[in-house]
Coordinates of C-alpha atoms and ligand atoms in Angstrom, one line a residue:
M1 CA 88.3 -17.4 72.3
E2 CA 88.7 -20.8 70.6
D3 CA 88.6 -22.3 74.1
E4 CA 85.5 -20.3 74.8
E5 CA 83.9 -21.7 71.7
E6 CA 85.1 -25.2 72.5
R7 CA 83.6 -25.1 75.9
F8 CA 80.4 -23.7 74.5
R9 CA 80.1 -26.4 71.9
A10 CA 80.8 -29.1 74.5
K11 CA 77.8 -27.7 76.5
I12 CA 75.5 -28.2 73.6
D13 CA 73.8 -31.5 73.5
P14 CA 72.0 -31.6 70.2
W15 CA 69.4 -34.0 71.6
S16 CA 68.5 -32.1 74.7
H17 CA 67.2 -29.1 72.8
E18 CA 63.6 -29.0 71.9
V19 CA 63.1 -28.7 68.2
R20 CA 61.2 -25.5 67.7
P21 CA 58.6 -25.7 65.0
H22 CA 59.7 -23.2 62.4
G23 CA 57.6 -20.9 60.3
S24 CA 55.5 -23.4 58.6
S25 CA 53.7 -20.9 56.4
S26 CA 54.8 -20.8 52.8
T27 CA 53.5 -17.4 51.8
G28 CA 55.6 -15.7 49.2
R29 CA 55.1 -12.3 50.7
P30 CA 57.5 -10.3 52.8
L31 CA 56.3 -8.1 55.6
K32 CA 53.9 -5.4 54.5
S33 CA 55.1 -1.9 54.7
W34 CA 52.5 -1.0 57.3
T35 CA 53.9 -3.7 59.5
S36 CA 57.3 -2.2 59.4
A37 CA 55.9 1.3 60.0
A38 CA 54.1 0.0 63.0
V39 CA 57.2 -1.8 64.2
F40 CA 59.1 1.4 63.9
A41 CA 56.6 3.4 65.8
S42 CA 56.7 0.9 68.6
F43 CA 60.5 0.6 68.3
V44 CA 60.7 4.3 68.9
V45 CA 58.3 4.0 71.8
I46 CA 60.4 1.4 73.4
I47 CA 63.6 3.1 73.0
L48 CA 62.3 6.4 74.2
C49 CA 60.2 5.3 77.1
G50 CA 62.1 2.1 78.0
S51 CA 58.8 0.5 78.0
A52 CA 58.5 -3.2 78.2
V53 CA 55.7 -3.4 75.7
S54 CA 56.4 -6.1 73.3
W55 CA 56.2 -5.1 69.6
L56 CA 57.2 -8.6 68.7
D57 CA 53.6 -9.5 67.9
I58 CA 53.3 -6.9 65.2
F59 CA 56.7 -7.7 64.0
I60 CA 56.3 -11.4 63.2
F61 CA 53.1 -11.2 61.3
P62 CA 53.9 -11.8 57.6
G63 CA 51.2 -10.7 55.2
V64 CA 49.1 -13.7 54.2
S65 CA 48.4 -13.9 50.6
L66 CA 44.9 -14.6 49.6
S67 CA 45.7 -17.6 47.4
Q68 CA 47.1 -19.3 50.5
M69 CA 43.7 -19.4 52.1
I70 CA 42.1 -21.2 49.3
P71 CA 42.4 -24.9 50.1
A72 CA 42.7 -25.9 46.5
K73 CA 45.0 -28.8 46.9
R74 CA 43.5 -32.0 45.8
G75 CA 43.9 -35.3 47.5
H76 CA 47.0 -37.2 46.5
R77 CA 45.3 -40.3 45.4
E78 CA 43.6 -38.5 42.6
L79 CA 46.9 -37.5 41.1
P80 CA 48.3 -40.1 38.6
Q81 CA 51.8 -41.4 39.3
K82 CA 54.1 -38.6 38.4
M83 CA 56.5 -39.4 35.5
E84 CA 60.1 -38.7 36.4
F85 CA 63.0 -38.3 34.1
P86 CA 66.2 -38.9 36.1
L87 CA 69.7 -38.5 34.7
N88 CA 70.2 -41.1 32.1
C89 CA 73.9 -41.6 31.4
T90 CA 74.5 -43.9 28.5
N91 CA 78.0 -42.9 27.8
S92 CA 80.3 -45.8 27.1
S93 CA 83.3 -46.5 25.0
T94 CA 81.1 -47.6 22.2
M95 CA 78.3 -45.1 22.4
P96 CA 78.8 -41.4 23.2
Q97 CA 76.3 -39.6 25.6
T98 CA 73.3 -38.2 23.8
C99 CA 70.6 -35.8 24.9
P100 CA 67.5 -37.9 25.6
A101 CA 64.5 -36.8 23.5
N102 CA 61.8 -38.0 25.8
Y103 CA 61.5 -35.1 28.2
P104 CA 58.1 -33.4 27.8
K105 CA 58.1 -30.4 25.6
K106 CA 55.0 -28.9 27.2
H107 CA 53.2 -29.4 30.5
E108 CA 50.0 -28.0 31.9
P109 CA 50.0 -28.2 35.7
K110 CA 46.8 -29.6 37.2
E111 CA 46.8 -26.9 39.9
S112 CA 45.2 -23.8 38.4
Y113 CA 45.7 -21.4 41.3
T114 CA 48.7 -19.3 41.7
V115 CA 50.4 -17.2 44.4
A116 CA 51.8 -13.8 44.1
C117 CA 55.6 -13.7 43.8
P118 CA 57.6 -12.1 46.6
E119 CA 58.0 -8.3 46.4
Y120 CA 61.6 -8.4 45.3
F121 CA 60.4 -9.7 41.9
R122 CA 59.4 -6.1 41.2
W123 CA 63.0 -5.4 40.6
I124 CA 62.8 -7.4 37.4
H125 CA 61.0 -4.4 35.9
E126 CA 63.6 -2.0 37.3
D127 CA 66.4 -4.0 35.7
L128 CA 64.8 -4.0 32.3
R129 CA 63.6 -0.4 32.5
P130 CA 66.4 1.1 30.3
W131 CA 64.9 -0.8 27.3
K132 CA 61.3 -0.5 28.2
S133 CA 60.3 2.0 25.6
T134 CA 62.9 1.2 22.9
G135 CA 63.2 -2.5 23.0
I136 CA 66.4 -4.4 22.5
T137 CA 68.0 -4.6 19.1
R138 CA 70.5 -7.3 18.0
E139 CA 73.1 -4.6 17.7
M140 CA 72.7 -3.6 21.3
M141 CA 73.0 -7.1 22.5
E142 CA 76.0 -8.0 20.4
R143 CA 77.9 -5.0 21.7
T144 CA 78.8 -7.0 24.9
K145 CA 80.2 -10.0 22.9
H146 CA 83.8 -9.0 23.8
I147 CA 83.2 -8.9 27.5
A148 CA 80.5 -11.7 27.9
H149 CA 81.6 -15.2 28.9
F150 CA 78.8 -16.8 26.9
R151 CA 75.8 -16.3 24.8
L152 CA 72.6 -18.2 25.7
V153 CA 70.1 -19.0 23.0
I154 CA 66.8 -20.6 23.7
A155 CA 65.1 -22.0 20.7
N156 CA 62.1 -24.3 20.9
G157 CA 62.7 -25.0 24.5
N158 CA 66.3 -26.1 23.9
A159 CA 69.4 -24.2 25.2
Y160 CA 72.4 -23.4 23.0
I161 CA 75.6 -21.9 24.3
E162 CA 78.3 -20.0 22.5
H163 CA 81.3 -19.8 24.8
Y164 CA 83.6 -16.7 24.6
K165 CA 85.8 -16.8 27.6
R166 CA 86.4 -19.0 30.6
P167 CA 85.3 -17.5 33.9
F168 CA 86.7 -18.3 37.3
Q169 CA 86.2 -21.9 38.4
T170 CA 83.0 -23.3 36.9
R171 CA 80.7 -20.3 37.3
D172 CA 79.4 -20.5 33.7
V173 CA 78.8 -24.3 34.0
G174 CA 76.8 -23.8 37.2
T175 CA 74.7 -21.1 35.6
I176 CA 74.0 -23.0 32.5
W177 CA 73.0 -26.0 34.6
G178 CA 70.5 -23.8 36.4
I179 CA 69.1 -22.6 33.1
L180 CA 68.6 -26.2 31.9
Q181 CA 66.8 -27.0 35.1
L182 CA 64.5 -24.1 34.5
L183 CA 63.7 -25.4 31.1
R184 CA 62.9 -28.8 32.7
L185 CA 60.7 -27.3 35.4
Y186 CA 58.7 -25.2 33.0
P187 CA 58.8 -26.9 29.6
G188 CA 57.3 -24.7 26.9
K189 CA 57.2 -21.6 29.1
V190 CA 60.6 -20.1 28.4
P191 CA 60.3 -18.2 25.2
D192 CA 62.9 -18.1 22.4
L193 CA 65.6 -15.6 23.2
E194 CA 69.3 -14.6 22.9
L195 CA 71.2 -13.1 25.7
M196 CA 74.8 -12.3 26.8
F197 CA 76.0 -13.5 30.2
Y198 CA 78.9 -12.2 32.3
C199 CA 80.4 -14.2 35.2
N200 CA 83.0 -12.1 36.9
D201 CA 82.6 -10.3 40.2
R202 CA 82.1 -6.7 39.5
P203 CA 79.3 -5.1 37.5
V204 CA 80.4 -3.8 34.1
I205 CA 77.6 -1.8 32.4
M206 CA 78.2 1.7 33.9
K207 CA 75.3 4.1 34.1
S208 CA 77.6 7.0 33.6
H209 CA 78.5 5.9 30.1
Y210 CA 74.9 6.1 29.0
Q211 CA 73.7 9.4 30.4
G212 CA 73.1 12.6 28.6
P213 CA 70.9 13.7 25.6
N214 CA 73.0 12.0 22.9
A215 CA 74.1 8.9 24.9
A216 CA 73.6 5.5 23.4
L217 CA 71.3 3.0 25.1
P218 CA 73.2 0.6 27.3
P219 CA 73.7 -2.9 26.1
P220 CA 71.8 -5.6 28.1
L221 CA 74.1 -8.0 29.9
F222 CA 73.1 -10.6 32.4
H223 CA 75.2 -10.9 35.5
Y224 CA 75.0 -11.9 39.2
C225 CA 75.2 -8.5 40.9
R226 CA 75.1 -4.7 40.4
D227 CA 75.3 -1.6 42.4
E228 CA 73.8 1.9 42.3
T229 CA 76.1 2.9 39.4
S230 CA 75.6 0.0 37.1
L231 CA 72.9 -1.5 34.8
D232 CA 73.7 -5.2 34.7
I233 CA 70.6 -7.4 34.6
L234 CA 70.5 -9.6 37.7
F235 CA 70.3 -13.4 37.5
P236 CA 70.7 -15.9 40.3
D237 CA 74.4 -17.0 40.8
W238 CA 75.7 -20.5 40.3
S239 CA 75.8 -21.2 44.1
F240 CA 72.1 -22.1 44.1
W241 CA 73.1 -25.3 42.3
G242 CA 76.2 -25.8 44.5
W243 CA 79.8 -24.6 44.6
H244 CA 81.8 -27.8 44.5
E245 CA 85.2 -26.0 44.5
V246 CA 84.7 -25.0 48.1
N247 CA 82.6 -28.0 49.1
I248 CA 79.3 -26.2 49.2
R249 CA 76.2 -28.3 48.2
T250 CA 73.1 -27.0 46.5
W251 CA 71.2 -24.2 48.2
A252 CA 68.3 -26.6 48.9
N253 CA 70.6 -29.0 50.7
T254 CA 72.6 -26.4 52.5
Y255 CA 69.5 -24.7 53.6
Q256 CA 68.1 -27.9 55.1
A257 CA 71.4 -28.6 56.9
I258 CA 71.6 -25.1 58.3
K259 CA 68.0 -25.2 59.4
K260 CA 68.4 -28.5 61.1
K261 CA 71.4 -27.3 63.1
A262 CA 69.8 -23.9 63.8
K263 CA 66.9 -25.7 65.4
E264 CA 69.1 -27.5 67.8
I265 CA 70.1 -24.4 69.7
E266 CA 67.8 -21.5 70.5
W267 CA 68.8 -18.0 70.0
K268 CA 69.1 -17.1 73.6
D269 CA 71.3 -20.1 74.2
R270 CA 73.8 -19.1 71.5
M271 CA 77.1 -17.3 72.2
P272 CA 76.3 -13.6 72.8
Y273 CA 78.8 -12.3 70.2
A274 CA 79.0 -11.5 66.5
Y275 CA 80.7 -14.2 64.4
W276 CA 82.3 -14.1 61.1
K277 CA 84.5 -16.6 59.3
G278 CA 85.8 -16.2 55.8
N279 CA 88.7 -15.2 53.6
P280 CA 89.6 -11.6 54.5
D281 CA 92.1 -11.3 51.7
V282 CA 89.6 -10.8 48.9
S283 CA 88.8 -7.2 49.8
P284 CA 89.9 -4.3 51.9
K285 CA 86.5 -4.2 53.5
R286 CA 87.1 -7.6 55.0
Q287 CA 90.6 -6.9 56.0
D288 CA 89.4 -3.9 57.8
L289 CA 86.8 -5.9 59.6
M290 CA 89.6 -7.9 61.2
T291 CA 90.5 -4.9 63.3
C292 CA 87.3 -5.4 65.2
N293 CA 88.4 -8.8 66.5
A294 CA 88.5 -8.9 70.3
T295 CA 91.9 -8.3 71.8
D296 CA 93.2 -8.4 75.4
E297 CA 92.7 -4.7 75.6
Y298 CA 89.3 -4.2 74.1
D299 CA 86.3 -6.4 73.2
W300 CA 84.2 -5.2 70.3
N301 CA 82.0 -8.2 70.8
A302 CA 83.2 -9.6 67.5
R303 CA 84.6 -13.1 67.1
L304 CA 86.4 -13.2 63.7
Y305 CA 88.1 -16.2 62.1
V306 CA 90.1 -16.6 59.0
Q307 CA 89.1 -19.3 56.6
N308 CA 92.1 -21.0 55.2
W309 CA 90.6 -22.7 52.1
A310 CA 93.8 -24.5 51.2
A311 CA 94.0 -26.1 54.7
E312 CA 90.3 -26.7 54.8
S313 CA 90.4 -28.5 51.5
S314 CA 93.1 -30.9 52.7
H315 CA 91.2 -31.6 55.9
G316 CA 87.9 -32.4 54.3
Y317 CA 86.3 -29.0 55.1
K318 CA 85.5 -30.1 58.6
E319 CA 85.9 -26.6 60.1
S320 CA 84.0 -24.8 57.4
R321 CA 80.7 -26.5 57.4
L322 CA 78.1 -23.7 57.0
E323 CA 75.6 -25.5 59.2
D324 CA 78.1 -25.6 62.1
Q325 CA 78.2 -21.8 62.1
C326 CA 74.9 -21.1 63.8
I327 CA 76.1 -21.1 67.4
H328 CA 76.4 -17.3 67.8
R329 CA 73.5 -14.9 68.4
Y330 CA 74.9 -12.6 65.7
K331 CA 76.5 -13.2 62.4
I332 CA 78.3 -10.6 60.4
F333 CA 77.9 -10.3 56.7
V334 CA 80.6 -8.5 54.7
E335 CA 80.8 -8.5 51.0
G336 CA 83.9 -9.5 49.1
Q337 CA 85.1 -8.1 45.8
A338 CA 81.5 -7.5 45.0
W339 CA 78.4 -9.3 46.2
S340 CA 79.0 -12.4 48.3
V341 CA 77.1 -15.7 47.9
S342 CA 77.4 -16.1 51.6
D343 CA 74.5 -13.7 52.3
K344 CA 71.9 -16.4 52.1
Y345 CA 73.8 -18.9 54.3
I346 CA 74.4 -16.3 57.0
L347 CA 70.8 -15.0 56.9
A348 CA 69.4 -18.6 57.1
C349 CA 70.9 -19.3 60.5
D350 CA 68.2 -17.8 62.8
S351 CA 70.9 -15.6 64.2
T352 CA 70.7 -11.9 63.9
T353 CA 72.6 -10.8 60.8
L354 CA 74.8 -7.7 61.3
M355 CA 75.1 -6.6 57.7
I356 CA 78.0 -4.3 56.8
E357 CA 75.9 -2.2 54.4
P358 CA 76.5 -3.8 51.0
V359 CA 77.4 -1.7 48.0
Y360 CA 76.6 -4.6 45.6
H361 CA 73.5 -6.7 45.7
D362 CA 72.3 -9.9 44.1
F363 CA 68.8 -10.4 42.9
F364 CA 67.1 -10.8 46.3
L365 CA 69.2 -8.8 48.7
R366 CA 67.9 -5.4 47.4
G367 CA 64.4 -6.5 48.5
M368 CA 65.5 -6.8 52.1
I369 CA 65.0 -4.1 54.7
P370 CA 67.4 -3.0 57.4
V371 CA 66.2 -3.5 61.0
E372 CA 63.3 -5.7 59.6
H373 CA 65.5 -8.5 58.2
Y374 CA 69.0 -7.5 59.4
W375 CA 70.9 -5.0 61.5
P376 CA 72.8 -2.5 59.3
I377 CA 76.4 -1.8 60.2
R378 CA 78.2 1.2 58.7
L379 CA 81.4 0.4 56.7
N380 CA 83.2 3.4 58.2
N381 CA 82.1 2.8 61.8
K382 CA 81.9 -1.0 61.9
C383 CA 83.6 -1.9 65.2
R384 CA 81.6 0.6 67.2
D385 CA 78.4 -0.4 65.3
I386 CA 79.0 -4.1 66.0
K387 CA 79.7 -3.3 69.7
F388 CA 76.5 -1.4 70.0
A389 CA 74.4 -3.9 68.0
V390 CA 75.5 -6.8 70.3
E391 CA 75.0 -4.8 73.5
W392 CA 71.6 -3.7 72.4
G393 CA 70.6 -7.2 71.3
N394 CA 71.7 -8.8 74.5
N395 CA 69.6 -6.3 76.3
H396 CA 66.6 -6.7 74.0
I397 CA 66.6 -10.4 73.4
K398 CA 63.1 -10.7 71.9
E399 CA 63.6 -7.9 69.5
A400 CA 67.1 -8.9 68.4
Q401 CA 65.9 -12.5 67.9
A402 CA 62.9 -11.3 65.9
I403 CA 65.2 -9.6 63.5
G404 CA 67.2 -12.8 63.1
E405 CA 64.1 -14.9 62.5
S406 CA 62.6 -12.4 60.1
G407 CA 65.8 -12.6 58.0
S408 CA 65.7 -16.4 58.1
R409 CA 62.0 -16.4 57.2
F410 CA 62.8 -14.4 54.2
M411 CA 65.3 -17.1 53.1
E412 CA 62.8 -19.8 53.9
E413 CA 59.8 -18.3 52.2
N414 CA 61.1 -16.0 49.5
L415 CA 64.2 -17.8 48.5
K416 CA 63.1 -21.4 48.0
M417 CA 64.2 -22.9 44.8
K418 CA 60.7 -22.7 43.3
Y419 CA 61.0 -18.9 43.6
V420 CA 64.6 -18.8 42.3
Y421 CA 63.3 -20.6 39.1
D422 CA 60.2 -18.3 39.0
Y423 CA 62.4 -15.3 39.2
M424 CA 64.5 -16.6 36.3
L425 CA 61.4 -17.4 34.3
H426 CA 59.7 -14.1 34.8
L427 CA 63.0 -12.2 34.0
L428 CA 63.5 -14.2 30.8
V429 CA 59.9 -13.8 29.7
E430 CA 60.0 -10.0 30.3
Y431 CA 63.4 -9.8 28.6
A432 CA 62.2 -11.7 25.6
K433 CA 59.3 -9.4 25.2
L434 CA 61.7 -6.6 24.6
L435 CA 63.7 -8.3 21.8
K436 CA 63.2 -6.7 18.4
F437 CA 65.0 -9.4 16.5
K438 CA 64.4 -13.1 15.9
P439 CA 66.6 -15.2 18.0
E440 CA 68.9 -17.5 16.0
V441 CA 71.2 -20.3 16.9
P442 CA 74.7 -19.2 15.9
A443 CA 76.9 -21.6 14.0
G444 CA 79.4 -21.8 16.9
A445 CA 76.8 -22.7 19.5
T446 CA 76.5 -26.1 21.2
K447 CA 73.2 -27.6 22.3
Y448 CA 73.2 -28.4 26.0
C449 CA 71.3 -30.9 28.0
A450 CA 71.5 -32.2 31.6
E451 CA 73.0 -35.5 30.5
G452 CA 75.7 -33.8 28.4
M453 CA 76.7 -31.8 31.4
A454 CA 76.4 -34.2 34.3
C455 CA 77.4 -37.5 32.8
P456 CA 81.1 -36.7 32.2
V457 CA 81.7 -35.2 35.7
S458 CA 82.2 -36.8 39.0
G459 CA 82.6 -36.0 42.7
L460 CA 80.7 -33.2 44.4
F461 CA 80.2 -31.5 41.0
R462 CA 78.2 -34.5 39.9
T463 CA 76.4 -34.9 43.2
N464 CA 75.3 -31.3 43.2
M465 CA 74.0 -31.7 39.7
E466 CA 72.1 -34.9 40.6
D467 CA 70.7 -33.2 43.7
S468 CA 69.5 -30.2 41.9
M469 CA 68.3 -31.9 38.8
V470 CA 64.6 -31.2 38.0
K471 CA 63.2 -34.6 37.3
S472 CA 59.7 -33.6 36.2
P473 CA 57.8 -30.5 35.1
S474 CA 56.3 -28.4 37.8
D475 CA 52.9 -29.3 39.0
S476 CA 52.2 -25.8 40.1
L477 CA 52.1 -22.6 38.1
P478 CA 54.8 -20.0 38.4
C479 CA 53.9 -17.3 40.9
T480 CA 52.4 -14.1 39.4
L481 CA 54.7 -11.3 38.8
P482 CA 53.9 -8.2 40.8
P483 CA 53.6 -4.9 38.8
P484 CA 56.4 -2.4 38.5
Y485 CA 57.0 0.1 41.2
D486 CA 55.7 3.5 40.3
P487 CA 58.4 6.1 40.9
R488 CA 56.7 7.2 44.1
E489 CA 56.5 3.7 45.5
L490 CA 60.1 3.1 44.7
Q491 CA 61.2 6.3 46.3
D492 CA 59.2 5.3 49.5
F493 CA 60.8 1.9 49.5
M494 CA 64.3 3.4 49.4
E495 CA 63.4 6.0 51.9
R496 CA 62.0 3.4 54.3
K497 CA 65.4 1.7 54.2
R498 CA 67.2 4.9 54.8
N499 CA 64.9 5.9 57.6
N500 CA 65.3 2.6 59.4
T501 CA 69.1 2.9 59.2
R502 CA 69.0 6.5 60.3
L503 CA 67.0 5.7 63.4
L504 CA 69.5 3.1 64.5
E505 CA 72.3 5.6 64.0
M506 CA 70.5 8.0 66.4
W507 CA 70.1 5.4 69.1
E508 CA 73.7 4.5 68.7
A509 CA 74.9 8.0 69.0
E510 CA 72.9 8.3 72.2
Y511 CA 74.4 5.0 73.5
W512 CA 77.9 6.2 73.1
N513 CA 77.1 9.6 74.5
N514 CA 75.7 8.0 77.7
L515 CA 78.7 5.7 77.9
N516 CA 81.1 8.6 77.6
K517 CA 79.2 10.5 80.3
K518 CA 79.5 7.6 82.7
H519 CA 83.3 7.5 82.3
Ligands
NAG1 C1 90.5 -13.2 66.6 O1 90.8 -13.5 67.9 C2 90.7 -14.9 68.2 C3 91.0 -15.1 69.7 O2 92.1 -14.4 70.1 C4 91.7 -15.7 67.4 O3 91.6 -17.0 67.6 C5 91.5 -15.4 65.9 O4 92.4 -16.0 65.1 C6 91.4 -13.9 65.7 N1 91.0 -13.6 64.3 C7 91.8 -12.9 63.5 C8 91.2 -12.7 62.1 O5 92.9 -12.5 63.8
NAG2 C1 68.1 -44.0 28.8 O1 68.5 -43.7 27.4 C2 68.5 -44.9 26.6 C3 69.2 -44.5 25.3 O2 68.7 -43.3 24.8 C4 67.1 -45.4 26.5 O3 67.1 -46.6 25.7 C5 66.5 -45.7 27.8 O4 65.2 -46.1 27.7 C6 66.6 -44.6 28.8 N1 66.3 -44.9 30.1 C7 65.4 -44.3 30.8 C8 65.2 -44.8 32.2 O5 64.8 -43.3 30.4
NAG3 C1 82.2 -40.4 27.7 O1 83.1 -41.1 28.6 C2 84.5 -40.9 28.2 C3 85.3 -41.8 29.1 O2 84.6 -42.7 29.8 C4 84.8 -39.5 28.4 O3 86.1 -39.3 28.1 C5 83.9 -38.6 27.6 O4 84.1 -37.3 27.9 C6 82.4 -38.9 27.9 N1 81.6 -38.2 27.0 C7 80.5 -37.6 27.3 C8 79.8 -36.9 26.3 O5 79.9 -37.8 28.4
NAG4 C1 61.0 8.8 56.6 O1 61.2 9.7 57.6 C2 60.7 11.0 57.3 C3 61.1 12.0 58.4 O2 61.0 11.4 59.7 C4 59.2 10.9 57.1 O3 58.7 12.2 56.9 C5 58.9 10.0 56.0 O4 57.5 9.8 55.9 C6 59.6 8.6 56.2 N1 59.4 7.9 55.0 C7 59.0 6.6 55.0 C8 58.8 6.0 53.7 O5 58.7 5.9 56.0

């Protein structure tokens, strides 16, 4: 199979492929629900009648937000030269690094129009719902002090950190860096607050501990992922600002690199298999997936490779570049211990993502819809599901490609860094509204600033910080937060996901039935 891939790579001449213009729209809205209903109706028609009617047209229409149609952007020459505040390292043997005091404390953007945030922002309200009617007391928050990795205090636009534990690698550092950039992007907009942050893999605030008539309210704890059984409050993980330990650059950079490569080779010209590369040892789910690898006896249409991080690290990560992994029509996503930061890289490829139904989700994944943005694969039936997905896709190229593109468009439009910051901002604003105590800087806390973090470090760690450093306040307003789901809407949303998945399962059952009849 390596040969197969080698040969295939050799065939690709990066310059001979036309560069496809890619979704230039920048609307922050995912597909509307009616779109998906229509897609489904036509999907059913196609599968039942074998009709060649293309439903692609309906499928690819994203909702256009009103604000987008208002040509409110002024000419560039009217704008005064933008003040930038780059990293200013002054550390020397005679003078220690200080936090520059010249960054603006407030900024009113010139643009007065605003766009609606992507739909997945509505989950901010869901995450905070447990405290909606009661608010959050200091006692509630302090209850997680023994599990949290750090406490964040925002006071007068400055960030203070009280460290409790060291997490794996530099997860806390990356997260704090991201928060500092938020403060730089929106000076004066992040309210005073105190919160506890947890950096390990698995969610920790279990719903089951806080149910029943006399149950205590759960403590609010910020974290990167949760599942159906937990109440952790979701916050973007460190990888958006890079993950230098495994040679991953900032999300903005990685996204650009992936996009560039993905444009070099069209979907239909990619290898017609499902690809995965990673470390299978982190979870049984991944180890299990390895049984779907093609053997001499049977081909499940999967091409699976083990990532040996140690070997990669000593060979300059040449074999693990994310942007070089867009040469298959299908890419498999499988979570690790909990959520996996790889979701966004896999989804960005313009390949069709075969997603082994995740148990855990990060802040945006729960807003994505099976069949619309990715092809769901059941954990307990994965080899057969992968086999079917690839066969179906290779026989329905337009439709399979459209799913891939729709997933990638979600990354491009809904997960740009502006929205990652907007999500953080809205979450913190809504959270701060719930606080029933006055935030205070504890004696053991340290004031953080970009210079204090970046100046002492070097290598990719430093590069990632410089690349992701916000050099001036945002000239556009944050997007507007959509309202909470009412219970009915939320139910419908979840049902829509289940319906989509169920439909695929029906087709697949039919597929295997027919196959068995033939033999
Ligand atoms: C899957 O099969 C290919 C081809 O035989 C092989 O190169 C690769 O190492 C296998 N992957 C795993 C995880 O065993
Ligand atoms: C960098 O910081 C030093 C010391 O605080 C200051 O004198 C200098 O003007 C700053 N440089 C820039 C470009 O802001
Ligand atoms: C300043 O530089 C010295 C060595 O050059 C280093 O040990 C120290 O950590 C740096 N301090 C800060 C605050 O950057
Ligand atoms: C899900 O499917 C059921 C049964 O086919 C249907 O009645 C229901 O309206 C669907 N729900 C959504 C949200 O599409």
